[in-house]
Coordinates of C-alpha atoms and ligand atoms in Angstrom, one line a residue:
M1 CA 0.0 0.0 0.0
N2 CA 1.1 3.6 -0.7
K3 CA 2.2 5.9 2.0
K4 CA -0.8 7.6 3.6
S5 CA 0.1 10.9 1.9
D6 CA 0.2 9.3 -1.6
V7 CA -3.2 7.5 -1.2
L8 CA -5.2 10.6 -2.0
D9 CA -3.1 11.1 -5.2
S10 CA -3.7 7.5 -6.2
I11 CA -7.5 7.9 -5.6
V12 CA -7.6 11.1 -7.6
A13 CA -5.8 9.3 -10.5
L14 CA -8.1 6.3 -10.3
C15 CA -11.2 8.6 -10.3
K16 CA -10.1 10.2 -13.5
R17 CA -8.9 7.0 -15.2
R18 CA -12.1 5.1 -14.5
G19 CA -14.7 7.9 -14.9
F20 CA -15.6 8.8 -11.3
V21 CA -14.4 12.4 -11.0
F22 CA -12.8 14.9 -13.4
A23 CA -11.3 18.3 -12.6
G24 CA -13.8 21.1 -13.4
S25 CA -13.2 22.8 -16.8
E26 CA -10.2 20.6 -17.3
I27 CA -9.6 21.3 -21.0
Y28 CA -9.4 25.0 -20.2
G29 CA -6.7 24.4 -17.5
G30 CA -9.2 23.7 -14.7
F31 CA -11.4 25.9 -12.4
A32 CA -10.3 25.7 -8.8
G33 CA -12.7 24.2 -6.3
T34 CA -15.0 22.5 -8.9
Y35 CA -15.2 18.9 -10.1
D36 CA -17.3 17.2 -12.7
F37 CA -18.6 13.7 -12.1
G38 CA -18.4 10.9 -14.7
P39 CA -20.7 7.9 -15.0
Y40 CA -19.5 5.9 -12.0
G41 CA -19.2 9.1 -9.9
V42 CA -22.9 9.9 -10.7
E43 CA -23.9 6.4 -9.6
L44 CA -21.9 6.6 -6.4
R45 CA -23.4 10.0 -5.6
R46 CA -26.9 8.7 -6.3
N47 CA -26.4 5.7 -3.9
V48 CA -25.2 8.2 -1.2
V49 CA -28.2 10.5 -1.7
D50 CA -30.7 7.7 -2.0
T51 CA -29.5 6.0 1.2
W52 CA -29.5 9.3 3.1
T53 CA -33.0 10.2 1.8
S54 CA -34.5 6.8 2.6
T55 CA -33.1 7.0 6.1
M56 CA -34.8 10.3 6.5
K57 CA -38.0 9.0 5.0
D58 CA -38.0 6.1 7.6
H59 CA -39.2 8.8 10.0
E60 CA -42.9 9.4 9.5
N61 CA -42.6 13.0 10.6
I62 CA -39.8 14.2 8.2
A63 CA -40.9 16.2 5.1
L64 CA -38.7 16.5 2.0
L65 CA -38.0 19.9 0.5
D66 CA -36.3 21.2 -2.6
S67 CA -35.8 25.0 -2.1
S68 CA -34.2 27.3 -4.6
I69 CA -30.6 28.3 -4.8
F70 CA -31.3 32.0 -5.4
T71 CA -33.1 33.5 -2.4
A72 CA -33.9 37.0 -1.2
S73 CA -30.7 38.7 0.1
R74 CA -32.5 39.3 3.4
V75 CA -32.3 35.5 4.1
W76 CA -28.6 35.8 4.3
E77 CA -28.7 39.0 6.4
A78 CA -30.9 37.2 8.9
S79 CA -28.7 34.2 9.0
G80 CA -25.6 36.3 9.6
H81 CA -23.8 35.0 6.5
T82 CA -23.3 38.4 4.9
T83 CA -21.2 39.7 7.8
G84 CA -19.0 36.6 8.1
F85 CA -15.8 35.8 6.2
S86 CA -14.3 32.7 4.7
D87 CA -10.6 31.8 5.2
P88 CA -8.8 35.1 5.9
L89 CA -5.5 35.0 4.0
V90 CA -2.2 36.9 4.5
V91 CA 0.9 36.8 2.3
C92 CA 4.4 36.6 3.9
N93 CA 6.4 39.4 2.3
S94 CA 9.6 37.4 2.8
C95 CA 8.9 33.9 1.4
H96 CA 5.7 34.9 -0.4
S97 CA 3.8 31.9 1.0
K98 CA 0.0 32.4 1.6
Q99 CA -1.0 31.8 5.3
R100 CA -4.4 31.7 7.1
A101 CA -4.5 34.7 9.3
D102 CA -6.9 33.1 11.8
H103 CA -4.5 30.1 12.1
L104 CA -1.5 32.3 12.8
L105 CA -3.6 34.1 15.5
E106 CA -4.7 30.8 16.9
A107 CA -1.1 29.7 17.3
I108 CA -0.5 32.6 19.7
G109 CA -3.8 31.9 21.6
I110 CA -6.1 34.4 19.9
K111 CA -9.4 33.1 18.4
A112 CA -10.7 35.1 15.4
D113 CA -14.5 35.1 15.4
E114 CA -16.1 34.0 12.2
K115 CA -18.4 37.0 12.3
M116 CA -15.5 39.5 12.1
T117 CA -15.2 41.9 9.2
E118 CA -12.0 42.2 7.2
T119 CA -11.2 45.5 9.0
Q120 CA -11.6 43.9 12.4
I121 CA -9.4 41.0 11.7
N122 CA -6.7 43.4 10.3
E123 CA -6.9 45.4 13.5
I124 CA -6.2 42.3 15.6
F125 CA -3.5 41.2 13.3
D126 CA -1.8 44.6 13.4
A127 CA -1.9 44.7 17.2
N128 CA -0.1 41.4 17.4
R129 CA 2.2 41.6 14.4
E130 CA 5.4 41.4 16.6
R131 CA 4.3 37.9 17.9
L132 CA 3.2 36.5 14.5
K133 CA 5.8 34.4 12.7
C134 CA 5.6 32.8 9.2
P135 CA 5.5 29.0 9.7
V136 CA 7.5 28.6 6.5
C137 CA 10.4 31.0 6.8
G138 CA 10.1 32.3 10.4
E139 CA 10.0 35.9 9.3
K140 CA 7.5 38.5 10.7
K141 CA 6.8 40.4 7.5
F142 CA 3.2 40.2 6.5
G143 CA 1.0 42.1 4.1
L144 CA -2.7 43.0 4.6
V145 CA -5.2 40.3 5.6
R146 CA -7.7 39.7 2.8
A147 CA -11.0 38.1 4.0
K148 CA -13.7 37.6 1.4
N149 CA -17.3 37.0 2.3
L150 CA -18.2 33.4 2.3
L151 CA -21.2 33.8 0.0
A152 CA -20.7 33.6 -3.7
T153 CA -22.6 36.3 -5.6
S154 CA -24.4 36.5 -9.0
T155 CA -25.8 39.3 -11.1
L156 CA -29.0 37.3 -11.7
G157 CA -32.0 39.7 -11.6
K158 CA -29.7 42.7 -11.6
F159 CA -31.1 45.2 -14.1
E160 CA -30.3 48.6 -12.8
E161 CA -26.8 50.0 -12.0
D162 CA -27.5 50.3 -8.3
D163 CA -29.3 46.9 -8.0
Q164 CA -27.3 44.7 -5.5
D165 CA -25.7 41.5 -6.5
V166 CA -27.6 38.5 -5.2
Y167 CA -26.2 35.5 -3.2
L168 CA -26.1 31.9 -4.2
R169 CA -27.0 29.9 -1.1
G170 CA -24.1 29.0 1.2
E171 CA -26.0 26.2 2.8
T172 CA -29.3 24.4 2.2
A173 CA -30.4 24.9 5.8
Q174 CA -31.7 28.5 5.3
G175 CA -34.1 27.2 2.6
I176 CA -35.5 24.9 5.2
Y177 CA -36.0 27.6 7.9
I178 CA -37.8 29.9 5.5
N179 CA -40.2 27.1 4.5
Y180 CA -40.8 25.8 8.0
K181 CA -44.1 27.6 8.3
N182 CA -45.2 26.5 4.8
I183 CA -44.7 22.9 5.7
L184 CA -46.5 23.4 9.0
D185 CA -49.4 25.1 7.3
T186 CA -50.0 22.2 5.0
G187 CA -51.6 20.5 8.0
F188 CA -49.7 17.2 7.4
Y189 CA -47.0 17.9 10.0
S190 CA -47.0 19.1 13.6
I191 CA -44.2 19.8 16.0
P192 CA -41.9 17.9 16.5
F193 CA -41.2 17.4 12.8
G194 CA -38.2 17.6 10.5
I195 CA -37.5 18.9 7.0
A196 CA -34.8 17.2 5.0
Q197 CA -33.2 18.5 1.8
V198 CA -30.4 17.6 -0.6
G199 CA -29.0 20.3 -2.8
K200 CA -26.1 22.4 -4.1
A201 CA -24.4 25.0 -2.0
F202 CA -21.7 27.5 -3.0
R203 CA -19.0 29.1 -0.9
N204 CA -16.1 31.4 -1.6
E205 CA -13.6 29.0 -0.1
I206 CA -10.3 30.9 -0.6
S207 CA -8.3 27.7 -0.4
P208 CA -10.3 24.8 -1.7
R209 CA -8.3 21.6 -1.1
Q210 CA -8.0 17.9 -0.6
F211 CA -10.0 16.9 -3.7
L212 CA -13.7 16.6 -2.9
F213 CA -13.2 17.6 0.8
R214 CA -13.4 21.3 0.4
K215 CA -15.0 22.6 -2.8
R216 CA -16.5 25.8 -3.9
E217 CA -19.6 24.2 -5.4
F218 CA -20.7 21.2 -3.3
E219 CA -23.8 19.3 -2.3
Q220 CA -25.3 19.1 1.1
M221 CA -27.8 16.7 2.8
E222 CA -29.3 18.6 5.7
M223 CA -32.2 17.9 8.1
Q224 CA -33.6 20.5 10.5
Y225 CA -35.8 19.1 13.3
F226 CA -38.2 21.5 14.9
I227 CA -39.0 20.7 18.5
H228 CA -40.2 22.1 21.8
P229 CA -37.2 23.1 24.0
R230 CA -38.3 20.7 26.9
E231 CA -37.8 17.7 24.6
A232 CA -34.8 18.9 22.6
L233 CA -31.8 17.6 24.5
R234 CA -33.2 14.1 24.7
V235 CA -34.0 14.0 21.0
Y236 CA -30.7 15.6 20.2
E237 CA -29.0 12.6 21.7
E238 CA -31.3 10.2 19.7
W239 CA -30.2 12.0 16.5
R240 CA -26.6 11.7 17.4
T241 CA -27.0 7.9 17.9
E242 CA -28.9 7.5 14.7
R243 CA -26.5 9.5 12.6
M244 CA -23.5 7.5 13.7
A245 CA -25.3 4.2 13.1
Y246 CA -26.2 5.4 9.6
Y247 CA -22.6 5.1 8.5
Q248 CA -22.7 1.3 9.1
K249 CA -25.2 1.1 6.3
L250 CA -22.6 2.7 4.0
G251 CA -20.1 0.0 5.0
V252 CA -17.7 2.4 6.8
N253 CA -15.3 0.9 9.4
K254 CA -16.6 2.3 12.7
D255 CA -13.1 2.5 14.1
K256 CA -12.4 5.3 11.7
L257 CA -15.3 7.5 12.8
H258 CA -15.0 9.7 15.8
W259 CA -17.0 12.2 17.8
K260 CA -15.7 15.7 18.4
R261 CA -17.5 18.1 20.6
H262 CA -17.1 21.8 19.7
D263 CA -15.1 23.6 22.4
N264 CA -16.1 27.1 21.3
L265 CA -19.8 27.1 20.7
V266 CA -21.2 30.0 18.7
F267 CA -23.2 32.1 21.1
Y268 CA -26.7 30.7 20.2
A269 CA -25.8 27.0 20.0
K270 CA -26.7 24.8 23.0
D271 CA -24.5 21.8 22.0
A272 CA -22.6 20.8 18.9
W273 CA -20.8 17.6 17.9
D274 CA -19.1 16.6 14.7
I275 CA -18.7 13.1 13.3
Q276 CA -15.1 13.0 12.0
Y277 CA -13.5 10.5 9.7
E278 CA -9.9 9.4 9.4
F279 CA -9.1 10.7 5.9
P280 CA -5.6 10.0 4.5
F281 CA -4.7 13.6 5.2
G282 CA -6.0 13.7 8.8
T283 CA -9.0 13.2 10.9
E284 CA -11.5 15.8 9.8
E285 CA -15.2 16.7 10.0
L286 CA -17.6 14.6 8.0
E287 CA -21.0 15.6 9.5
G288 CA -22.2 18.2 12.0
I289 CA -25.0 17.4 14.4
H290 CA -25.9 20.7 16.2
Y291 CA -28.5 21.8 18.7
R292 CA -29.0 25.3 17.5
G293 CA -31.6 26.5 20.0
D294 CA -34.2 29.0 18.7
Y295 CA -31.7 31.2 16.9
D296 CA -32.6 30.5 13.3
L297 CA -36.4 30.9 13.6
T298 CA -36.0 33.9 15.8
Q299 CA -33.7 35.6 13.3
H300 CA -36.1 34.9 10.4
Q301 CA -39.1 36.1 12.4
K302 CA -37.2 39.3 13.2
F303 CA -36.1 40.0 9.6
S304 CA -39.2 38.9 7.8
G305 CA -41.8 40.2 10.3
V306 CA -43.7 36.8 9.9
D307 CA -44.8 35.1 13.1
L308 CA -42.9 31.8 13.2
S309 CA -44.0 30.8 16.7
A310 CA -45.9 27.6 17.6
Y311 CA -48.5 27.1 20.3
D312 CA -47.8 24.8 23.2
E313 CA -51.1 23.0 24.2
E314 CA -49.6 22.0 27.6
T315 CA -48.7 25.4 28.9
K316 CA -51.1 27.4 26.6
T317 CA -48.3 29.6 25.5
K318 CA -46.5 30.6 22.3
Y319 CA -42.9 29.6 21.8
I320 CA -40.3 29.5 19.0
P321 CA -39.4 25.9 18.3
H322 CA -35.8 24.8 18.8
V323 CA -33.8 23.3 16.0
I324 CA -31.6 20.2 15.8
E325 CA -29.6 20.1 12.7
T326 CA -27.8 17.2 10.9
S327 CA -25.7 18.3 8.0
V328 CA -23.3 16.4 5.8
G329 CA -21.8 16.9 2.3
V330 CA -22.5 14.4 -0.5
D331 CA -18.9 15.1 -1.8
R332 CA -17.3 14.5 1.5
T333 CA -19.3 11.3 2.0
M334 CA -18.2 10.2 -1.5
L335 CA -14.6 11.0 -0.7
M336 CA -14.8 9.0 2.5
L337 CA -16.3 6.0 0.6
L338 CA -13.5 6.2 -1.9
C339 CA -10.8 6.3 0.8
E340 CA -12.5 3.5 2.7
A341 CA -12.8 1.3 -0.5
Y342 CA -9.3 2.0 -2.0
H343 CA -7.0 -1.0 -1.7
E344 CA -3.9 -2.2 -3.5
D345 CA -3.3 -5.9 -3.2
E346 CA -2.1 -9.0 -5.1
M347 CA -4.4 -11.6 -6.7
N348 CA -3.1 -14.7 -8.5
G349 CA 0.4 -13.2 -8.4
E350 CA -0.6 -9.9 -10.0
K351 CA -0.8 -6.5 -8.3
R352 CA -4.2 -4.9 -8.6
I353 CA -6.1 -1.8 -7.5
V354 CA -9.5 -2.6 -6.1
L355 CA -12.4 -0.5 -4.7
R356 CA -14.0 -2.6 -2.0
F357 CA -17.3 -0.7 -1.8
A358 CA -20.0 -2.3 0.2
P359 CA -22.2 -4.0 -2.5
N360 CA -25.1 -1.6 -1.8
M361 CA -22.9 1.4 -2.5
A362 CA -21.0 0.0 -5.5
P363 CA -21.9 2.0 -8.7
V364 CA -22.0 -1.2 -10.8
K365 CA -23.4 -4.3 -9.0
V366 CA -22.6 -7.0 -11.5
A367 CA -20.6 -7.4 -14.8
V368 CA -21.4 -10.1 -17.4
F369 CA -18.7 -11.6 -19.6
P370 CA -18.8 -14.1 -22.4
L371 CA -15.6 -16.2 -22.0
L372 CA -14.6 -15.6 -25.6
R373 CA -15.6 -12.7 -27.8
N374 CA -15.6 -14.6 -31.2
K375 CA -18.1 -17.3 -30.3
P376 CA -21.7 -16.1 -31.1
E377 CA -23.3 -18.8 -28.9
L378 CA -21.4 -17.4 -25.8
I379 CA -22.1 -13.8 -26.8
N380 CA -25.8 -14.5 -27.3
K381 CA -26.2 -16.3 -24.0
A382 CA -24.2 -13.6 -22.1
R383 CA -26.4 -10.8 -23.6
E384 CA -29.5 -12.7 -22.6
I385 CA -28.3 -12.9 -19.0
Y386 CA -27.1 -9.3 -19.1
M387 CA -30.5 -8.1 -20.3
S388 CA -32.3 -10.0 -17.5
L389 CA -30.0 -8.5 -14.8
R390 CA -30.6 -5.0 -16.2
K391 CA -34.2 -5.5 -15.6
V392 CA -33.5 -6.2 -11.9
Y393 CA -30.8 -3.7 -11.1
G394 CA -31.4 -0.9 -13.7
S395 CA -29.4 -0.5 -16.9
S396 CA -26.5 1.6 -15.5
K397 CA -25.8 -0.9 -12.7
V398 CA -25.0 -3.9 -14.9
K399 CA -22.1 -3.9 -17.3
F400 CA -21.4 -6.1 -20.4
D401 CA -17.8 -6.5 -21.2
D402 CA -16.3 -8.7 -24.0
N403 CA -13.2 -6.6 -24.5
G404 CA -9.7 -8.1 -24.0
N405 CA -9.0 -11.3 -22.0
I406 CA -10.9 -12.2 -18.8
G407 CA -8.0 -11.0 -16.5
K408 CA -8.2 -7.5 -18.0
R409 CA -11.9 -7.4 -17.6
Y410 CA -11.6 -8.4 -13.9
R411 CA -9.0 -5.6 -13.4
R412 CA -11.3 -3.0 -14.9
Q413 CA -14.3 -4.1 -12.8
D414 CA -12.1 -4.3 -9.7
E415 CA -11.1 -0.7 -10.2
I416 CA -14.7 0.5 -10.3
G417 CA -15.6 -1.7 -7.3
T418 CA -18.0 -4.1 -9.1
P419 CA -18.6 -6.8 -6.4
F420 CA -19.6 -9.6 -8.8
C421 CA -18.5 -10.8 -12.3
V422 CA -20.6 -13.4 -14.1
T423 CA -18.9 -15.4 -16.8
I424 CA -20.7 -17.5 -19.5
D425 CA -18.6 -20.4 -20.8
F426 CA -19.0 -23.5 -22.8
E427 CA -20.3 -25.5 -19.8
T428 CA -23.1 -22.9 -19.4
I429 CA -24.3 -23.7 -22.9
E430 CA -23.3 -27.3 -23.6
E431 CA -23.9 -28.9 -20.3
G432 CA -26.4 -26.5 -18.6
K433 CA -24.0 -26.1 -15.7
G434 CA -24.9 -22.5 -15.0
V435 CA -22.6 -19.6 -14.8
T436 CA -19.5 -18.8 -12.7
I437 CA -19.6 -15.9 -10.3
R438 CA -16.4 -14.3 -9.2
D439 CA -16.2 -12.5 -5.9
R440 CA -14.3 -9.2 -6.1
D441 CA -12.6 -9.4 -2.7
S442 CA -11.6 -13.0 -2.5
G443 CA -11.3 -13.8 -6.2
Q444 CA -13.1 -17.0 -5.6
Q445 CA -15.4 -18.4 -8.2
E446 CA -18.6 -20.3 -7.7
R447 CA -20.9 -22.1 -10.2
V448 CA -24.5 -21.1 -9.8
S449 CA -27.4 -22.3 -11.9
E450 CA -29.0 -19.7 -14.2
A451 CA -32.3 -20.2 -12.3
D452 CA -30.6 -19.2 -9.0
L453 CA -28.5 -16.4 -10.3
I454 CA -30.7 -13.5 -9.3
D455 CA -31.5 -14.8 -5.8
F456 CA -27.8 -15.5 -5.3
L457 CA -26.8 -12.0 -6.2
Q458 CA -29.7 -10.4 -4.3
R459 CA -28.7 -12.2 -1.1
K460 CA -25.1 -11.1 -1.4
I461 CA -25.9 -7.5 -2.3
E462 CA -28.3 -7.1 0.6
S463 CA -26.2 -8.9 3.2
Ligands
GAP501 N1 -26.0 24.2 7.9 C1 -24.7 23.9 8.6 C2 -23.6 23.9 7.7 O1 -23.7 24.2 6.6 P1 -21.0 23.4 7.7 O2 -20.2 22.7 8.8 O3 -20.5 24.6 7.1 O4 -22.4 23.6 8.4 C3 -21.9 21.1 6.9 O5 -21.3 22.3 6.6 C4 -21.3 19.9 6.1 O6 -21.3 20.3 4.7 C5 -19.8 19.6 6.4 O7 -19.8 18.8 7.5 C6 -19.3 19.0 5.2 O8 -19.7 17.6 5.1 C7 -20.1 19.8 4.1 N2 -19.3 20.9 3.6 C8 -19.2 22.1 4.1 N3 -18.3 22.9 3.4 C9 -17.9 22.2 2.3 C10 -17.1 22.4 1.2 N4 -16.5 23.6 1.0 N5 -16.8 21.4 0.3 C11 -17.4 20.2 0.5 N6 -18.3 19.9 1.5 C12 -18.5 20.9 2.5

């Protein structure tokens, strides 16, 4: 196996070679912080989104939502996003390296608040200049701190000179808060209930990095649970338990998942934990599960002037529901699954790269090969079996391959993580002895009758 630091490079190369992920705008030299997904990337993302969505739908009281990316600017004023900054950067005038100003300050024990403006962070930086050292060259010669707003802007809907730019959403959560009353008013849900949504979010990340880990355009899967404060802490613990258990369904090794409590809670939060995963570049946040109190609805009530309170039958009083949030990125989950699955090993004396996805997450479930490509009877039988499997798993989840020798076909399927390869040989046709099924991880082959093939695969995929 590669050194840990090389593993990410090997995964990036494999993703391009086999059609999972391509650099965004690649033929024009790339566009930082964006990636495009090829056929197997699309399948893997869909598996992630479908599993998350069906877990949310298992709750009778969770509603699905698809809110718009463009929203009124007031939404982002209410949420506090328009005053915050993304990574504040400063250039070392001596070695010209770019450094995170907040990290330099943290190294001398000063915490830069995310809500600070560029001017405020420059003032703190200036006041402490003498103590701040460049971690690359050790010099103390820095330029101005540049801190861009986290939200990406667009000119959509801007017709007059003095019309303001509008924001692309920086998280899907705000779309949920502003629709909370709409969902409640449908009459199908009452507190406690949750709203779940999957969708794109955009952030002006100054230093996008580590492949899919930190992108500028990414996809979130967020759920906001609205609840009376007296029940919130108990239910918050239930959500924490459920969210950790969910990762077992994705086949993630539980020893690589860790809880991290936030030491410095933002002023409105009641409690905040992250689930972290041991990525090859370090143990980092995968999902946030945060008890946000009544901050979000209170802010939107204040800024919109719309009453967002609920009525408590028990005490006969109005109150603002509290919010429990679970928030995870599709891209970060996909990167975790790739890191988890990536292995280099030896099979039958040959080195190979294999993605050991759990069968339910694998983009392709089964590949079908005729033993030889120049024997019409083998090809016809293989195509017949291939067509019947497509009916069960869907056309994109079954592959037909008659290109090159069987060994090469196995290598290709191993590299996209196909758990099972079915080969049709002369014994299948002449002696009715069924097909061979080769297991991706052990390389072992079993003969299974044609009649039992679908049951056999189904059992293995669901186990
Ligand atoms: N609504 C809360 C929220 O957005 P966050 O910690 O900023 O909180 C939640 O984001 C999750 O979204 C993260 O745990 C991560 O999985 C994903 N995420 C955030 N920023 C990302 C980025 N730049 N690229 C990829 N995924 C990101």
